[in-house]
Short mmCIF file of C-alpha atoms in Angstrom, two decimals:
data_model
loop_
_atom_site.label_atom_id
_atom_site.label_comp_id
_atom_site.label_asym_id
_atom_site.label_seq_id
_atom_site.Cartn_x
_atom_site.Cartn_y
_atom_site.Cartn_z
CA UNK A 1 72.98 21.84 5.98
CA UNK A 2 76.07 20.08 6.56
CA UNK A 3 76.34 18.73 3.20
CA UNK A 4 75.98 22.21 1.82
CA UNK A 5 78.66 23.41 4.71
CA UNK A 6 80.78 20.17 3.14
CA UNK A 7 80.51 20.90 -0.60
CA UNK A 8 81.51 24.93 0.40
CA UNK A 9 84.44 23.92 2.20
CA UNK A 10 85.38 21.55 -1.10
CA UNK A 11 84.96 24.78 -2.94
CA UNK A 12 87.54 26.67 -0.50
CA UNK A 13 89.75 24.02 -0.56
CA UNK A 14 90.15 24.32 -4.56
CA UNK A 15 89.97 27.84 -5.11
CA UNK A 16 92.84 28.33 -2.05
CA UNK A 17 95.50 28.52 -4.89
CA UNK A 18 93.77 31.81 -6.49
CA UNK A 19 92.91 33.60 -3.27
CA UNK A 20 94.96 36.97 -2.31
CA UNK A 21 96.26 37.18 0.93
CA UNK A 22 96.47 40.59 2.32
CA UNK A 23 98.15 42.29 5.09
CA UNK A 24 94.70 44.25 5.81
CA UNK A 25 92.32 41.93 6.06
CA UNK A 26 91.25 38.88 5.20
CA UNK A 27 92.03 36.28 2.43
CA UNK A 28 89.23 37.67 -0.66
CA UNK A 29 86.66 34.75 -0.42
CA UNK A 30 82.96 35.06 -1.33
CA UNK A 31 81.10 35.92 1.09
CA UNK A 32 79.23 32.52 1.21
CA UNK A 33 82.03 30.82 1.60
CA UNK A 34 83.25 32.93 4.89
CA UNK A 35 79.61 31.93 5.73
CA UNK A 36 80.11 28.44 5.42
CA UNK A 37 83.55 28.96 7.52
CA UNK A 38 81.72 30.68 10.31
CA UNK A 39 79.16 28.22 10.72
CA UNK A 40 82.05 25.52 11.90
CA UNK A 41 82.19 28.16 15.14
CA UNK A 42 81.03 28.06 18.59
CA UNK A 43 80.13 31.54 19.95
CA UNK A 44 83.35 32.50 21.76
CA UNK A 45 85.36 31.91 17.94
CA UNK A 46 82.74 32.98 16.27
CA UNK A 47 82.91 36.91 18.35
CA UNK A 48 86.75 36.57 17.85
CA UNK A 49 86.48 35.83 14.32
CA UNK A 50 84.14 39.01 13.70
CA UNK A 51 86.74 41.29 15.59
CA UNK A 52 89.69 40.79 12.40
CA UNK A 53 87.79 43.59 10.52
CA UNK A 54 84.51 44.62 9.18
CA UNK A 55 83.87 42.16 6.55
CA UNK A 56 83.96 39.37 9.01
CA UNK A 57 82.15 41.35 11.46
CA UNK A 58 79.34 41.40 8.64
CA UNK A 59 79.79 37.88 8.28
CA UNK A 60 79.15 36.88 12.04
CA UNK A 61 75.95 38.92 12.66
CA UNK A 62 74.66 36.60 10.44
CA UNK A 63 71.14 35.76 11.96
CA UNK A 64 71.51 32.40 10.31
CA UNK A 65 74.80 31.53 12.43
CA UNK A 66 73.35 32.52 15.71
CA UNK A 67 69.69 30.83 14.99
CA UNK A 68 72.04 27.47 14.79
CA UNK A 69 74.02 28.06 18.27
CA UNK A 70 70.57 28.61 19.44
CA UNK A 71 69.57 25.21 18.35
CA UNK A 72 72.91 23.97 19.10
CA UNK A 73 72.36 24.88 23.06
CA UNK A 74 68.64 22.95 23.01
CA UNK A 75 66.73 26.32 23.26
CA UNK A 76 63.32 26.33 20.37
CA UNK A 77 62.06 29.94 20.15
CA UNK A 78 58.05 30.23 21.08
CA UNK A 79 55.79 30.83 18.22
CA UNK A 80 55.59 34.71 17.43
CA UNK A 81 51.10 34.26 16.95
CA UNK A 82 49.25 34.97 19.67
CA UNK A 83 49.83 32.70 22.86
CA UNK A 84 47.17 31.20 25.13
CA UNK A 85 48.60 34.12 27.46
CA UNK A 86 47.25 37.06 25.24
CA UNK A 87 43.92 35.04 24.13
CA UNK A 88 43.50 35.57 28.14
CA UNK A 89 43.46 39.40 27.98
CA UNK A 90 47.68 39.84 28.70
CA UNK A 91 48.43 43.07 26.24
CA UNK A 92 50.41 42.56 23.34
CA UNK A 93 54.45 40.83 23.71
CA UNK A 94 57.51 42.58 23.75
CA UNK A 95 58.99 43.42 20.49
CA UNK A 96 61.09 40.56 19.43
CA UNK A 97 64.99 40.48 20.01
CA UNK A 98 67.46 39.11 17.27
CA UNK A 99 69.36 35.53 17.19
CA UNK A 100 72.28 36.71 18.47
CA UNK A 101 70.93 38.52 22.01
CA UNK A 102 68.35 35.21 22.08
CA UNK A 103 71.26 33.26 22.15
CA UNK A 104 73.16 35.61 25.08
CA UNK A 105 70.05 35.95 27.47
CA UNK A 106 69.13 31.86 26.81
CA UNK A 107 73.06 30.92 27.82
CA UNK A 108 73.13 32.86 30.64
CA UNK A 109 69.43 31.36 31.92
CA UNK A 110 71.09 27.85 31.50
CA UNK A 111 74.53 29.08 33.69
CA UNK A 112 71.50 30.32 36.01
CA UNK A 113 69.74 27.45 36.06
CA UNK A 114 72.68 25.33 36.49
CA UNK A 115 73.91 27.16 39.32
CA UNK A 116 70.40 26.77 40.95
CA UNK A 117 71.23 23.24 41.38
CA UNK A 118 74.93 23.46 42.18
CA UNK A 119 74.06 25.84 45.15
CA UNK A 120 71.11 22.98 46.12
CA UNK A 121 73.38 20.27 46.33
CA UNK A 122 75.86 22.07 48.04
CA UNK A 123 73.73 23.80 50.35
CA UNK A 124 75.42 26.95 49.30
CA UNK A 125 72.81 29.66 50.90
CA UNK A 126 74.79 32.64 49.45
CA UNK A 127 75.03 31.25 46.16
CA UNK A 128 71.15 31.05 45.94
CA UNK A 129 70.24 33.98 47.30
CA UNK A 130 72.11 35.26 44.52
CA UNK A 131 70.03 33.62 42.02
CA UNK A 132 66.69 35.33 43.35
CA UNK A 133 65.45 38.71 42.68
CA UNK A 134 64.77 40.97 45.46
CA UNK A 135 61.78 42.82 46.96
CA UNK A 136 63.41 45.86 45.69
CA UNK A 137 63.63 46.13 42.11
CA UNK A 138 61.19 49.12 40.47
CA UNK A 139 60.06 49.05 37.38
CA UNK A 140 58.72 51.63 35.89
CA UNK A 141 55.15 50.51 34.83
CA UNK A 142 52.76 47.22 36.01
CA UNK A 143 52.03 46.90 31.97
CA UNK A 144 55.77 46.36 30.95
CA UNK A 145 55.52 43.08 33.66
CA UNK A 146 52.56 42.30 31.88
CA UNK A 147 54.00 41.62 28.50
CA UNK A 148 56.60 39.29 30.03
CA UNK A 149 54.72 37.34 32.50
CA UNK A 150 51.51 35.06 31.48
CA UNK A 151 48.50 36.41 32.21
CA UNK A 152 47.28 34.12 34.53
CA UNK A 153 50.06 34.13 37.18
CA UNK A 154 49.49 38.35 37.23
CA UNK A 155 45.41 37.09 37.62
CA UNK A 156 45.98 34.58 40.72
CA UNK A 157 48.94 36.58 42.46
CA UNK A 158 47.69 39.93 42.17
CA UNK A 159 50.69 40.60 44.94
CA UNK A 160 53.56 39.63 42.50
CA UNK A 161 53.94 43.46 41.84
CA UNK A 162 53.30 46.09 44.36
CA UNK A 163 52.54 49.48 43.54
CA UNK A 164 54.10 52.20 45.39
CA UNK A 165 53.17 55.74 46.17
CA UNK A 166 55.94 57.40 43.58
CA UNK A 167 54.24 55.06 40.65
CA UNK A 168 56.95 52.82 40.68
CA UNK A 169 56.26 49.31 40.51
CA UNK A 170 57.78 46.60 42.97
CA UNK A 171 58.74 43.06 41.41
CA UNK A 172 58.61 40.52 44.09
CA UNK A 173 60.01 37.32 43.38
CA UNK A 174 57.35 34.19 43.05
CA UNK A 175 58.57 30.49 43.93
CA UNK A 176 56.97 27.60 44.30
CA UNK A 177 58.01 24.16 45.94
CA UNK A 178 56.59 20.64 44.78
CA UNK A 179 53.82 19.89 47.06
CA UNK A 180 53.22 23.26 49.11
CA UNK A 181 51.50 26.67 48.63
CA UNK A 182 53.11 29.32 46.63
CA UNK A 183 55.44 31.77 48.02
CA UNK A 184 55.62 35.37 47.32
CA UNK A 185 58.56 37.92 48.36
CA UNK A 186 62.07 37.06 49.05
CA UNK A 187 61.87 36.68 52.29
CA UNK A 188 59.68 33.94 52.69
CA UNK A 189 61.45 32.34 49.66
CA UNK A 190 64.33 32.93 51.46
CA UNK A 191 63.16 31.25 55.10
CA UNK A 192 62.07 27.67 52.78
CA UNK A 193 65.40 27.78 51.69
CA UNK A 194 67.13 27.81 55.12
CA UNK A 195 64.80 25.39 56.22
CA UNK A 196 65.43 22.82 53.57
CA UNK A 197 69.00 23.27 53.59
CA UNK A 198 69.05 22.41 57.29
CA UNK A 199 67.49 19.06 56.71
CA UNK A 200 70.24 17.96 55.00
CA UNK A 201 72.02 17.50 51.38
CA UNK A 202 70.02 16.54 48.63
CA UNK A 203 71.41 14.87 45.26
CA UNK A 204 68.74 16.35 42.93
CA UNK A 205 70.28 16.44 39.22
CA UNK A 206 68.22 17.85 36.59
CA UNK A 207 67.81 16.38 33.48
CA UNK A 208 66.58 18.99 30.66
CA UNK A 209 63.84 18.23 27.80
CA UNK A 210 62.76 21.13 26.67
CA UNK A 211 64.01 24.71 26.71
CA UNK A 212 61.42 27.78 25.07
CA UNK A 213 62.53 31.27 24.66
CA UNK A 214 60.15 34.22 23.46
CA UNK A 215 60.80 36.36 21.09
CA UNK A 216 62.03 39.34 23.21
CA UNK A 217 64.21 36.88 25.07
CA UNK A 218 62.41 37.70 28.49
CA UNK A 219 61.05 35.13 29.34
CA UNK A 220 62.77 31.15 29.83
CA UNK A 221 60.43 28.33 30.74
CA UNK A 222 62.26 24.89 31.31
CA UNK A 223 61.14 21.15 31.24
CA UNK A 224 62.98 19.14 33.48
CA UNK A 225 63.07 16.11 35.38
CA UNK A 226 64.38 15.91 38.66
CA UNK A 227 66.81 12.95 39.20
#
């Protein structure tokens, strides 16, 4: 790839005397060769560079340019077959997303999960409950939860979503600390986290190996090692 990114950029560099520069858009390039310029981008360039006018716009929603940020950020998108999860009776996935909103939901995940360990070694209680979903938040039915949650956590916590009179479906949040039983709910979540925060600060930096996104961008799972 970067030898074919090299050899375009070659080709830019000698055709730069023939190219027309206009007052409405952008210097007249092949479109390959805007490709290859685009691929040089990180995402914040890469949205200004699509806003000069359509052509380039067509040119950044590329899925190509996004599926390398994607790489570029450590994140490997789960295989689209059907997962362990669904051979256990989940029903069938979410429909899968594009590059480009894989790439927004898996950088904001990381700024999550990043701030999940800035608040811990700062003992910042507001800043985590912030992070944490509430007992409140409907959605509309139990089998949309099912297509983004594996099968067996749904099986063993049957309480992880709560079924109210109107139909609506509660989402209560699930955590679990190393060494103790699970906790459902935010407010028993919410208790642990006062109580380990009172014991005192703890240096715990996490060191990623593996991030896994699927397809409709739902769902994050992180391997990490606590240091």
């Amino acid at each position: 790839a970067t030898e074919a990114r090299t050899a375009a950029m070659a080709s830019l560099a000698s055709d730069a005397s023939t190219c027309t520069v206009s007052t409405t858009g952008p210097i007249e390039l092949p479109p390959e060769l805007w490709l290859a310029v685009a691929s040089y981008l990180d995402a914040r360039s890469l949205v200004r560079f699509a806003q000069a006018c359509r052509c380039l716009r067509a040119c950044a929603s590329t899925p190509s340019l996004w599926e390398t940020l994607l790489e570029r950020l450590g994140v490997t998108v789960e295989g689209c077959g059907p997962t362990a999860e669904a051979r256990e009776g989940a029903l069938p996935s979410a429909p899968a997303v594009g590059p480009r909103l894989l790439f927004s939901r898996a950088r904001a995940a990381i700024a999550k999960n990043e701030g999940f360990y800035r608040s811990f070694r700062e003992r910042d209680h507001l800043a985590m409950a912030s992070l944490w979903l509430s007992d409140a938040r409907p959605w509309p039915e139990r089998e949309q939860i099912s297509q983004f949650f594996p099968a067996g956590l749904l099986r063993d916590y049957p309480d992880l979503c709560v079924r109210q009179q109107d139909g609506q479906v509660l989402l209560r949040p699930y955590c679990r600390h190393p060494g103790s039983p699970p906790l459902l709910g935010w407010q028993a979540i919410n208790d642990s986290w006062v109580q380990i925060f009172s014991a005192g600060a703890l240096e715990i930096w996490p060191e990623v190996r593996r991030i896994t996104i699927s397809p409709c961008g739902r769902l994050l799972r992180f391997a990490l090692r606590e240091r």
